[in-house]
Amino acid sequence: MVVCGDDGLAHRLAAELRGVYGEQVTLVVPPSERNVRLPVVGRARATTTALLDRVTAAVGRAGGNGAEPVGTQQIIEAAEATDAVLSDAGVERAAALALVYDDDETNIRAALTARRLNPRLRLVLRLYNRRLGQHIEELLDQAATLAAGGGDGFDASTTVLSDADTAAPALVATAVAGTSKVVQTDGLLLRAVERTPRPGQVAQPGLATLAVLSSNDPPGTVDPELAEEQGPSLLPDAETVRGATGRGTVVLEQVSYTGPALPPARGAVPFASLFSRRLRWSLAGMVACVVALAVALSAVADIHPLKAFYLTLLDLFAIDDPAIGQPIGRQILQLLSGLVGLLLLPVLLAAVLEALGTFRTASALRKPPRGLGGHVVLLGLGKIGTRVLTRLRELDIPVVCVESDPDARGLATARRLRVPVVLGDVTEEGVLEAAKIHRAYALLAVTSADTTNLEAVLYARAVRPDLRVVLRLYDDDFATAVYRTLRAAHPRASTRSRSVSHLAAPAFAGAMMGRQILGAIPVERRVLLFAAVDVGGHPQLEGKTVAQTFRAGAWRVLALDRSAGAAGSAGSTGRDRQETATEEAYEDGGRAGLVWDLDSSYVLKGTDRVVLAATRRGLAELLGRRPSQQTLRGAAAPSPPHRP
């Protein structure tokens, strides 16, 4: 595996590939990278090295049987991923290449070079521009197919990911639902919820039981080494769940907003907002006067109402002949119509000016409206903040953004979504007050400066001690210290600190292993991956029922993707009850084309595509990346799922 990058994501990705998958990794970083945030990089390497040492020692104590491959790492310092650098990194012999530079153009240039050097190479690109990423993905896949002559004996897929898209659902769910354990699949936002049962009872399951926790003790009260030895039971079977009396479980649910009832986002400019209330009343009064004059003229002159209305309009605009020699009533009505016409001119002018002003402000940034409350205050509209803003509006949650840069990339998105924006430095007094922080539901600080995020959170907590806050911090130790301090100072308030590179690394590592990762959910010190897998070519899935495919501690089929041909295969079983249940599940919960309520006796076909939850080692085994653990251990009983 070759990883090329210029920030912390590259180091985290390399550590993920070495420590979890046991892969040989070549890391290409700029020379100055060694001097950038050395404590973070040093701790990542030290943690991975210590983990590998414990694995090696455990295998040695076991007599060397069942040893799994331990990854190694080679570091190459280069300013750019040129032809020579990629050749030195062994791209011609590599299985996969990850390009995680912060610049899209650098990643695209290196990807084109790598595809030319090795058409069979599996590519993973980090791109912010999603539309461009789709075109690049198709281009590189087509180039690989043509270079290989259309052969099917290798996986040279190209996957385009964005760390912003990977981390945004977790950040949104943390602010909305109080948890970052989320996964997004085809428009559905799912979360893993920890449920603590009453003494002597078993926690209620959701869509699926993902894990049985090791202990119900609060974080920090258990010895870390003892907690690591016990560990949670990932993807447990029914017997394990029934036997977990008094232990907490992690279940899968759909994310829902837990705050107060909030109005939906406004789309086009409504007609009522074009004119002010006083102007609308003035126009209504003018119309009433015209109607009254027309009715009076019809009664006085004894003419048809339509003709009377026509003559009134002529008098109103002063284009009718004077009523000389006509009855006195007709003359009085003509004078009154002229007076109303004079009054109508300023009203029409005001209407035109207000309409022009409304359309002008519709394309400008909105200000927070009066009386706004229960909203989310989002600090920063950069790469991460823009994705978070989009996710919040998809959930119909009102947002007020705060941005100091008038040329930030997210301002166009905020203008299009008609989201109120406060332009100003969040560290200055009065900026958060302008965003109505005292009536907000949550604060999301996702600027690129850790000190700015921390200062904003501390100031917001001074204004609202019970405010839910989520801040983005790069340094893990710094984030832990801030989290513990804020929790101790405000025990009744929700506080979360998240690292974008930490949330994105598992998804990038999974894509390098040759699969479509939908998301990752942390469970204590372990991680569960959610992936969309084609059943064809996997003997552990093809031709077996959903119940038979389940392997405790390894993987579990959660849903069937009907858009991938599952609709036809689901009805081929001949069972009316199952087909009806499948159709109802698709209509009720299949907004994204996924059937979650699968019958355990449904037989998976080779043309099916399933969404499954798996441990990282279990999914690697399912896709043939390493020998089966049962084969390695021989006749020994399955090891506990907490094994590193």
XYZ file of C-alpha atoms in Angstrom:
644
model
C 0.000 0.000 0.000
C 1.279 3.450 -0.942
C -0.021 6.552 0.849
C 0.840 10.056 -0.393
C -0.214 13.121 1.563
C 0.815 16.308 3.249
C -1.187 16.422 6.493
C -2.284 14.311 9.437
C -4.690 12.203 7.386
C -1.782 10.526 5.582
C -0.169 9.452 8.842
C -3.450 8.243 10.323
C -4.228 6.308 7.159
C -0.811 4.644 7.193
C -1.233 3.695 10.832
C -4.684 2.281 10.068
C -3.352 0.082 7.256
C -0.442 -1.191 9.352
C -2.121 -1.739 12.691
C -5.469 -3.108 11.545
C -4.911 -4.796 8.198
C -1.229 -5.749 8.625
C -0.326 -4.235 5.271
C 3.087 -3.110 4.100
C 2.854 0.654 3.701
C 5.046 3.168 1.917
C 4.322 6.691 3.132
C 5.264 9.634 0.896
C 5.257 12.985 2.722
C 6.899 16.364 2.122
C 10.220 16.927 3.891
C 8.737 19.686 6.043
C 6.046 17.340 7.295
C 8.385 16.010 9.955
C 8.387 19.462 11.508
C 4.622 19.965 11.395
C 2.783 18.981 14.576
C 5.447 16.508 15.639
C 3.607 15.509 18.835
C 0.583 14.278 16.869
C 2.626 12.344 14.308
C 4.925 10.963 16.996
C 2.014 9.775 19.079
C 0.348 8.142 16.082
C 3.506 6.247 15.244
C 4.192 5.368 18.872
C 0.663 4.113 19.389
C 0.820 1.944 16.284
C 4.256 0.604 17.202
C 3.112 -0.248 20.715
C 0.040 -1.996 19.338
C 2.124 -4.047 16.928
C 4.546 -4.936 19.727
C 1.692 -6.234 21.858
C 0.378 -8.282 18.947
C 3.841 -9.743 18.280
C 4.340 -10.545 21.956
C 0.938 -12.209 22.213
C 1.627 -14.304 19.130
C 5.037 -15.271 20.519
C 3.495 -16.414 23.775
C 1.037 -18.519 21.811
C 3.907 -20.423 20.241
C 3.824 -18.720 16.890
C 0.665 -20.518 15.718
C -2.007 -18.321 14.247
C 0.313 -15.440 13.603
C -1.136 -12.756 11.413
C 0.953 -10.566 9.132
C 2.250 -7.451 10.819
C 2.586 -4.432 8.547
C 5.757 -2.487 8.026
C 6.215 1.113 6.994
C 8.697 2.904 4.779
C 8.815 6.694 4.660
C 9.876 8.606 1.543
C 10.279 12.354 1.732
C 9.311 14.166 -1.467
C 7.702 17.487 -2.202
C 5.400 16.059 -4.919
C 4.337 12.645 -6.134
C 6.211 12.717 -9.450
C 6.971 9.789 -11.747
C 10.307 9.152 -10.059
C 8.853 9.361 -6.560
C 6.001 7.005 -7.369
C 8.446 4.565 -8.950
C 10.652 4.689 -5.854
C 7.559 4.025 -3.737
C 6.882 0.854 -5.725
C 3.652 1.865 -7.431
C 4.320 -0.651 -10.233
C 4.093 -3.486 -7.679
C 1.608 -1.939 -5.256
C -1.939 -3.137 -4.740
C -3.412 0.270 -3.907
C -2.459 3.936 -3.832
C -4.062 6.639 -1.698
C -3.590 10.276 -2.696
C -4.698 12.418 0.216
C -3.054 15.754 -0.491
C -5.088 18.774 0.535
C -5.027 20.104 -3.056
C -7.354 18.485 -5.620
C -5.131 19.274 -8.586
C -2.133 17.581 -6.963
C -4.147 14.428 -6.338
C -5.520 14.328 -9.890
C -2.090 14.831 -11.462
C -0.588 12.042 -9.341
C -3.530 9.738 -10.072
C -3.101 10.112 -13.830
C 0.602 9.369 -13.485
C 0.000 6.328 -11.282
C -2.641 4.906 -13.626
C -0.140 5.127 -16.485
C 2.577 3.399 -14.436
C 0.305 0.607 -13.198
C -3.090 0.091 -14.898
C -3.960 -2.606 -12.340
C -3.503 -0.277 -9.386
C -6.417 0.400 -7.062
C -6.708 4.177 -6.584
C -8.219 6.167 -3.736
C -8.366 9.932 -4.207
C -9.181 12.695 -1.786
C -11.147 15.337 -3.696
C -13.334 18.124 -2.421
C -15.097 18.728 -5.753
C -17.597 15.867 -5.883
C -18.764 16.477 -9.467
C -15.214 16.562 -10.733
C -14.499 13.464 -8.678
C -17.210 11.509 -10.505
C -15.728 12.370 -13.891
C -12.188 11.545 -12.746
C -13.379 8.236 -11.340
C -15.005 7.249 -14.637
C -11.966 8.404 -16.626
C -9.464 6.416 -14.563
C -11.641 3.302 -14.538
C -11.992 3.456 -18.320
C -8.239 3.904 -18.708
C -7.595 0.860 -16.521
C -10.045 -1.277 -18.505
C -8.543 -0.321 -21.864
C -4.968 -0.817 -20.656
C -5.786 -4.287 -19.330
C -7.703 -5.337 -22.422
C -10.990 -5.698 -20.525
C -9.692 -8.399 -18.197
C -11.713 -9.210 -15.083
C -9.039 -10.885 -13.011
C -8.043 -7.811 -10.998
C -9.551 -4.955 -9.059
C -8.321 -1.650 -10.478
C -11.209 0.413 -9.205
C -10.995 4.122 -8.503
C -12.678 5.544 -5.419
C -13.049 9.267 -4.795
C -13.647 10.265 -1.187
C -13.715 13.506 0.736
C -12.724 13.804 4.354
C -15.334 16.538 4.648
C -18.121 14.241 3.413
C -16.887 11.443 5.664
C -16.801 13.566 8.811
C -19.808 15.854 8.186
C -22.531 13.300 9.113
C -20.764 12.521 12.374
C -20.406 16.190 13.279
C -24.043 16.885 12.417
C -25.287 13.911 14.395
C -23.206 14.994 17.378
C -24.842 18.417 17.351
C -28.332 17.127 16.634
C -28.543 13.788 18.422
C -25.611 13.986 20.814
C -23.601 11.182 19.173
C -21.064 10.916 16.357
C -21.571 7.196 15.787
C -23.372 7.598 12.478
C -23.282 6.167 8.983
C -24.924 7.596 5.864
C -26.168 5.303 3.135
C -28.081 6.573 0.101
C -29.762 9.450 1.891
C -30.420 7.653 5.184
C -28.596 8.893 8.265
C -28.209 6.076 10.782
C -26.670 6.200 14.209
C -25.427 3.735 16.763
C -27.079 4.316 20.127
C -25.847 2.963 23.417
C -28.735 1.547 25.426
C -28.278 0.796 29.105
C -30.887 -1.661 30.413
C -32.355 -1.750 33.868
C -30.753 -4.138 36.359
C -31.585 -7.726 35.484
C -32.952 -6.853 32.020
C -31.700 -6.876 28.423
C -31.603 -3.688 26.345
C -34.194 -3.370 23.572
C -32.854 -3.880 20.024
C -33.232 -1.326 17.223
C -32.762 -2.090 13.534
C -29.892 -4.374 14.555
C -27.756 -5.043 17.613
C -24.210 -4.053 16.718
C -22.351 -4.732 19.951
C -22.589 -5.668 23.603
C -20.530 -3.253 25.672
C -17.827 -4.472 27.984
C -18.978 -2.468 30.986
C -21.599 0.026 32.068
C -19.070 1.991 34.115
C -18.618 5.626 33.095
C -15.609 6.458 30.913
C -12.443 6.993 32.892
C -13.464 4.794 35.876
C -12.092 1.555 34.421
C -8.425 0.679 34.001
C -7.617 1.177 30.265
C -5.590 -2.040 30.070
C -8.392 -4.028 31.717
C -10.979 -2.436 29.433
C -8.880 -3.328 26.392
C -8.573 -6.955 27.565
C -12.311 -7.290 28.132
C -13.454 -5.236 25.175
C -16.926 -5.079 23.636
C -18.546 -7.994 21.829
C -19.021 -6.784 18.251
C -21.824 -8.232 16.098
C -22.962 -10.701 18.758
C -25.288 -13.620 18.097
C -28.731 -13.938 19.670
C -27.444 -16.093 22.517
C -24.827 -13.514 23.461
C -27.418 -10.726 23.424
C -29.818 -12.702 25.618
C -27.022 -13.481 28.034
C -25.911 -9.852 28.303
C -28.135 -9.153 31.292
C -27.423 -5.775 32.786
C -24.879 -4.879 30.090
C -25.319 -2.048 27.661
C -25.725 -2.630 23.949
C -25.125 -0.602 20.793
C -28.069 -0.688 18.393
C -28.643 0.878 14.982
C -31.285 3.576 14.600
C -32.221 6.307 12.158
C -31.053 9.758 13.220
C -33.845 12.089 14.259
C -33.711 15.605 15.625
C -34.135 15.538 19.403
C -34.478 19.266 19.888
C -37.592 21.427 19.783
C -39.920 21.491 16.818
C -38.240 23.488 14.083
C -39.650 25.027 10.894
C -38.474 23.683 7.543
C -36.095 25.543 5.321
C -37.549 28.214 3.073
C -37.151 27.754 -0.627
C -38.222 30.381 -3.175
C -39.096 33.924 -2.154
C -42.784 33.932 -1.065
C -45.131 36.562 -2.431
C -45.869 37.956 1.023
C -42.204 38.851 1.520
C -42.110 41.011 -1.612
C -44.036 43.863 0.045
C -44.202 45.159 3.584
C -47.326 44.847 5.666
C -48.155 48.556 5.460
C -47.796 48.531 1.688
C -50.085 45.542 1.375
C -52.735 47.307 3.444
C -52.362 50.432 1.279
C -52.851 48.446 -1.918
C -55.879 46.729 -0.435
C -57.378 50.116 0.506
C -56.845 51.463 -3.012
C -58.553 48.454 -4.552
C -61.494 48.855 -2.185
C -61.850 52.520 -3.156
C -61.881 51.667 -6.865
C -64.535 48.998 -6.355
C -66.665 51.387 -4.267
C -66.421 54.112 -6.905
C -67.406 51.674 -9.668
C -70.430 50.463 -7.714
C -71.506 54.037 -6.991
C -71.134 55.046 -10.660
C -73.200 52.057 -11.751
C -76.017 53.090 -9.381
C -75.915 56.814 -10.189
C -75.648 56.570 -14.001
C -77.754 53.353 -14.236
C -75.181 51.560 -16.417
C -73.732 48.062 -16.461
C -71.196 47.360 -13.629
C -68.439 46.398 -16.088
C -68.890 49.652 -17.996
C -68.953 51.556 -14.714
C -65.673 49.858 -13.656
C -64.124 50.751 -17.020
C -65.132 54.418 -16.753
C -63.825 54.544 -13.172
C -60.413 53.316 -14.317
C -60.362 55.950 -17.069
C -61.113 58.646 -14.501
C -58.537 57.129 -12.157
C -55.752 57.520 -14.708
C -57.154 60.919 -15.934
C -57.689 59.779 -19.508
C -61.497 60.242 -19.711
C -63.344 63.337 -20.974
C -64.625 65.769 -18.325
C -68.202 65.073 -17.216
C -69.507 68.477 -18.360
C -73.278 68.622 -18.720
C -73.749 65.317 -16.896
C -75.537 64.784 -13.595
C -73.906 66.203 -10.486
C -73.400 62.713 -9.052
C -71.344 61.644 -12.064
C -69.176 64.758 -11.760
C -68.508 64.157 -8.041
C -67.520 60.540 -8.718
C -65.151 61.662 -11.459
C -63.423 64.075 -9.079
C -63.098 61.388 -6.422
C -61.656 58.960 -8.979
C -59.017 61.536 -9.963
C -58.104 62.040 -6.288
C -57.684 58.270 -5.784
C -55.512 58.172 -8.888
C -53.201 60.780 -7.401
C -52.903 58.739 -4.210
C -52.200 55.578 -6.202
C -49.014 56.903 -7.812
C -46.806 56.909 -4.659
C -48.207 53.515 -3.650
C -47.212 51.986 -6.980
C -43.767 53.571 -6.776
C -43.275 52.158 -3.275
C -44.336 48.697 -4.458
C -41.786 48.742 -7.277
C -38.983 49.864 -4.980
C -39.797 47.280 -2.314
C -39.962 44.473 -4.869
C -36.581 45.431 -6.309
C -35.117 45.594 -2.817
C -36.500 42.175 -1.955
C -34.990 40.544 -5.025
C -31.685 42.271 -4.334
C -31.549 41.024 -0.745
C -32.601 37.533 -1.853
C -29.207 37.125 -3.523
C -27.383 38.651 -0.557
C -26.621 37.142 2.821
C -29.514 37.053 5.224
C -29.372 38.281 8.779
C -30.721 36.248 11.701
C -34.420 37.052 12.028
C -35.903 38.396 15.217
C -37.233 35.826 17.646
C -35.097 33.019 16.219
C -34.493 30.189 18.698
C -33.711 26.492 18.842
C -31.233 26.779 15.974
C -27.667 25.558 15.468
C -24.861 28.115 15.357
C -22.184 26.986 12.883
C -18.751 28.610 13.133
C -16.709 28.408 9.945
C -17.780 27.934 6.339
C -14.673 26.308 4.970
C -14.386 22.850 3.499
C -15.796 21.067 6.548
C -18.287 23.757 7.503
C -19.895 23.788 4.060
C -20.545 20.053 4.168
C -21.917 20.320 7.702
C -24.218 23.169 6.629
C -25.590 21.087 3.762
C -26.277 18.132 6.074
C -28.055 20.323 8.607
C -30.348 21.818 5.982
C -31.115 18.367 4.605
C -32.481 17.587 8.072
C -34.532 20.827 7.993
C -32.672 22.280 10.952
C -32.378 26.092 11.095
C -28.788 27.287 11.088
C -27.033 30.580 11.691
C -23.504 30.697 10.304
C -20.617 32.820 11.525
C -17.721 33.448 9.135
C -14.873 35.967 9.265
C -13.765 35.634 5.618
C -16.117 37.420 3.180
C -14.730 35.254 0.363
C -15.196 31.883 2.078
C -16.265 29.045 -0.188
C -19.314 28.249 1.921
C -20.949 31.660 1.582
C -22.353 30.744 -1.831
C -23.979 27.646 -0.322
C -25.401 29.681 2.547
C -26.801 32.224 0.085
C -28.376 29.472 -2.026
C -29.929 27.793 1.015
C -31.065 31.186 2.398
C -29.239 30.599 5.659
C -28.574 33.619 7.895
C -24.882 34.545 8.102
C -23.049 36.824 10.505
C -19.816 38.173 9.004
C -17.242 38.857 11.692
C -14.523 37.414 13.850
C -16.055 35.069 16.383
C -13.459 36.116 18.935
C -14.774 39.692 18.891
C -17.442 40.759 21.309
C -20.981 40.850 19.980
C -20.553 38.396 17.083
C -22.021 35.361 18.841
C -24.753 37.550 20.313
C -25.689 38.579 16.766
C -26.039 34.853 15.953
C -28.570 34.535 18.818
C -26.305 32.217 20.798
C -28.355 32.772 23.967
C -31.356 31.108 22.287
C -29.463 28.486 20.251
C -29.844 24.740 20.596
C -26.235 23.799 19.821
C -22.907 25.303 18.767
C -20.715 23.709 16.102
C -17.196 25.169 15.973
C -15.462 23.749 12.896
C -12.984 26.454 11.921
C -9.439 25.445 11.023
C -7.977 27.103 14.145
C -8.151 25.114 17.376
C -7.761 28.189 19.558
C -10.611 29.961 17.773
C -12.914 26.993 18.285
C -11.980 26.726 21.943
C -12.399 30.452 22.593
C -15.822 30.441 20.941
C -16.950 27.433 22.989
C -15.751 28.932 26.261
C -17.486 32.229 25.530
C -20.696 30.434 24.507
C -20.622 28.398 27.714
C -20.282 31.628 29.690
C -23.453 32.883 28.026
C -25.306 29.554 28.106
C -23.866 27.003 30.580
C -26.249 24.286 29.352
C -25.523 24.807 25.637
C -24.589 21.699 23.626
C -21.217 22.315 21.992
C -19.208 20.396 19.400
C -15.718 21.612 18.519
C -13.228 20.444 15.939
C -9.718 20.019 17.346
C -6.681 18.625 15.555
C -4.567 17.531 18.527
C -6.043 14.433 20.196
C -4.438 15.076 23.589
C -5.599 18.673 23.478
C -9.107 17.526 22.568
C -9.167 15.043 25.449
C -8.003 17.666 27.950
C -10.595 20.182 26.723
C -13.350 17.567 26.816
C -12.602 16.501 30.378
C -12.322 20.081 31.622
C -15.576 21.204 30.022
C -17.378 18.104 31.245
C -16.134 18.733 34.770
C -17.087 22.416 34.657
C -20.485 21.809 33.009
C -21.584 18.247 33.911
C -25.157 18.773 32.739
C -24.221 20.063 29.282
C -23.238 17.995 26.262
C -19.652 18.500 25.106
C -17.963 16.733 22.183
C -14.596 17.212 20.477
C -13.881 15.576 17.124
C -10.916 15.220 14.750
C -11.779 15.143 11.043
C -8.754 13.081 10.051
C -9.532 10.527 12.778
C -13.089 10.106 11.480
C -12.015 9.923 7.827
C -9.056 7.525 8.085
C -11.093 4.262 8.419
C -13.143 5.054 5.314
C -10.027 5.774 3.233
C -8.363 2.612 4.498
C -11.436 0.581 3.648
C -11.541 1.963 0.118
C -7.888 0.981 -0.341
C -8.825 -2.587 0.519
C -11.109 -2.645 -2.528
C -14.634 -2.098 -1.237
C -17.207 0.647 -1.037
C -17.201 1.823 2.571
C -20.377 3.639 3.609
C -19.141 4.702 7.019
C -17.533 3.703 10.272
C -18.905 3.707 13.811
C -16.584 3.576 16.834
C -17.546 1.213 19.650
C -15.389 1.909 22.675
C -11.856 1.235 21.368
C -12.937 -0.681 18.299
C -14.597 0.266 15.014
C -17.439 -1.212 12.988
C -17.462 -0.656 9.223
C -20.531 -0.474 7.003
C -19.980 -1.498 3.391
C -21.980 -2.203 0.233
C -20.782 -5.544 -1.166
C -21.774 -7.448 -4.306
C -22.779 -10.977 -3.349
C -21.348 -12.507 -6.516
C -17.883 -13.921 -6.043
C -18.146 -14.271 -2.271
C -18.845 -17.899 -1.279
C -19.588 -16.817 2.286
C -22.655 -14.964 0.972
C -23.739 -16.350 -2.394
C -26.342 -19.114 -2.306
C -26.868 -18.852 1.461
C -29.704 -17.484 3.517
C -29.376 -14.275 5.464
C -29.208 -16.277 8.697
C -26.466 -18.544 7.340
C -24.304 -15.626 6.194
C -24.114 -14.162 9.689
C -20.817 -14.766 11.465
C -20.648 -13.526 15.038
C -17.821 -11.100 15.610
C -17.070 -10.788 11.885
C -19.957 -9.573 9.679
C -23.721 -9.342 9.462
C -26.004 -8.542 6.514
C -28.213 -5.562 7.366
C -30.046 -4.566 4.184
C -30.622 -5.487 0.558
C -30.051 -2.898 -2.157
C -33.003 -3.231 -4.535
C -31.490 -0.774 -6.987
C -28.756 -3.332 -7.736
C -31.071 -6.023 -9.018
C -32.299 -7.235 -5.683
C -35.880 -6.502 -6.573
C -36.064 -9.314 -9.043
C -34.241 -11.831 -6.901
C -36.267 -11.042 -3.819
C -39.429 -12.173 -5.525
C -37.960 -15.391 -6.919
C -38.320 -17.344 -3.674
C -41.955 -18.163 -4.257
C -42.962 -17.194 -0.762
C -45.857 -14.737 -0.797
C -45.370 -13.743 2.804
C -41.717 -12.843 2.332
C -42.340 -11.004 -0.947
C -45.115 -8.965 0.666
C -42.904 -8.137 3.642
C -40.082 -7.124 1.338
C -42.333 -4.838 -0.711
C -43.767 -3.237 2.441
C -40.284 -2.703 3.829
C -39.219 -1.046 0.608
C -42.248 1.231 0.535
C -42.018 2.189 4.208
C -38.279 2.374 4.872
C -36.809 2.051 1.411
C -36.571 5.715 0.642
C -33.083 5.015 -0.598
C -33.913 1.676 -2.267
C -32.769 -0.397 0.720
C -34.790 -3.198 2.321
C -33.921 -3.387 6.012
C -36.540 -5.892 7.176
C -35.058 -8.941 5.456
C -36.441 -12.418 6.077
C -33.766 -14.602 7.662
C -34.556 -17.390 5.165
C -34.053 -15.225 2.080
C -31.380 -16.726 -0.182
C -28.833 -14.245 -1.498
C -28.255 -14.372 -5.247
C -25.095 -13.593 -7.134
C -26.750 -10.500 -8.627
C -27.682 -9.067 -5.221
C -25.926 -6.226 -3.483
C -26.098 -6.041 0.297
C -25.219 -3.566 2.997
C -23.432 -5.238 5.863
C -21.766 -4.333 9.132
C -18.418 -5.933 9.800
C -15.358 -5.655 11.900
C -12.286 -4.485 10.065
C -10.647 -7.887 10.240
C -13.899 -9.653 9.399
C -14.449 -7.605 6.265
C -10.845 -8.134 5.220
C -11.401 -11.895 5.570
C -14.695 -11.754 3.676
C -13.013 -10.109 0.701
C -10.108 -12.543 0.697
C -7.434 -10.169 1.927
C -6.132 -12.642 4.561
C -6.649 -16.301 5.522
C -9.609 -17.195 7.673
C -8.969 -16.802 11.370
C -10.636 -20.162 12.020
C -8.114 -21.765 9.659
C -5.244 -20.024 11.420
C -6.378 -21.219 14.813
C -7.215 -24.735 13.635
C -9.615 -26.441 15.997
C -9.246 -23.823 18.699
C -12.312 -22.021 19.930
C -12.995 -18.604 18.434
C -11.008 -15.917 20.158
C -12.780 -13.052 21.909
C -13.641 -10.141 19.624
C -11.377 -7.806 21.608
C -8.242 -9.299 20.081
C -6.067 -6.445 18.671
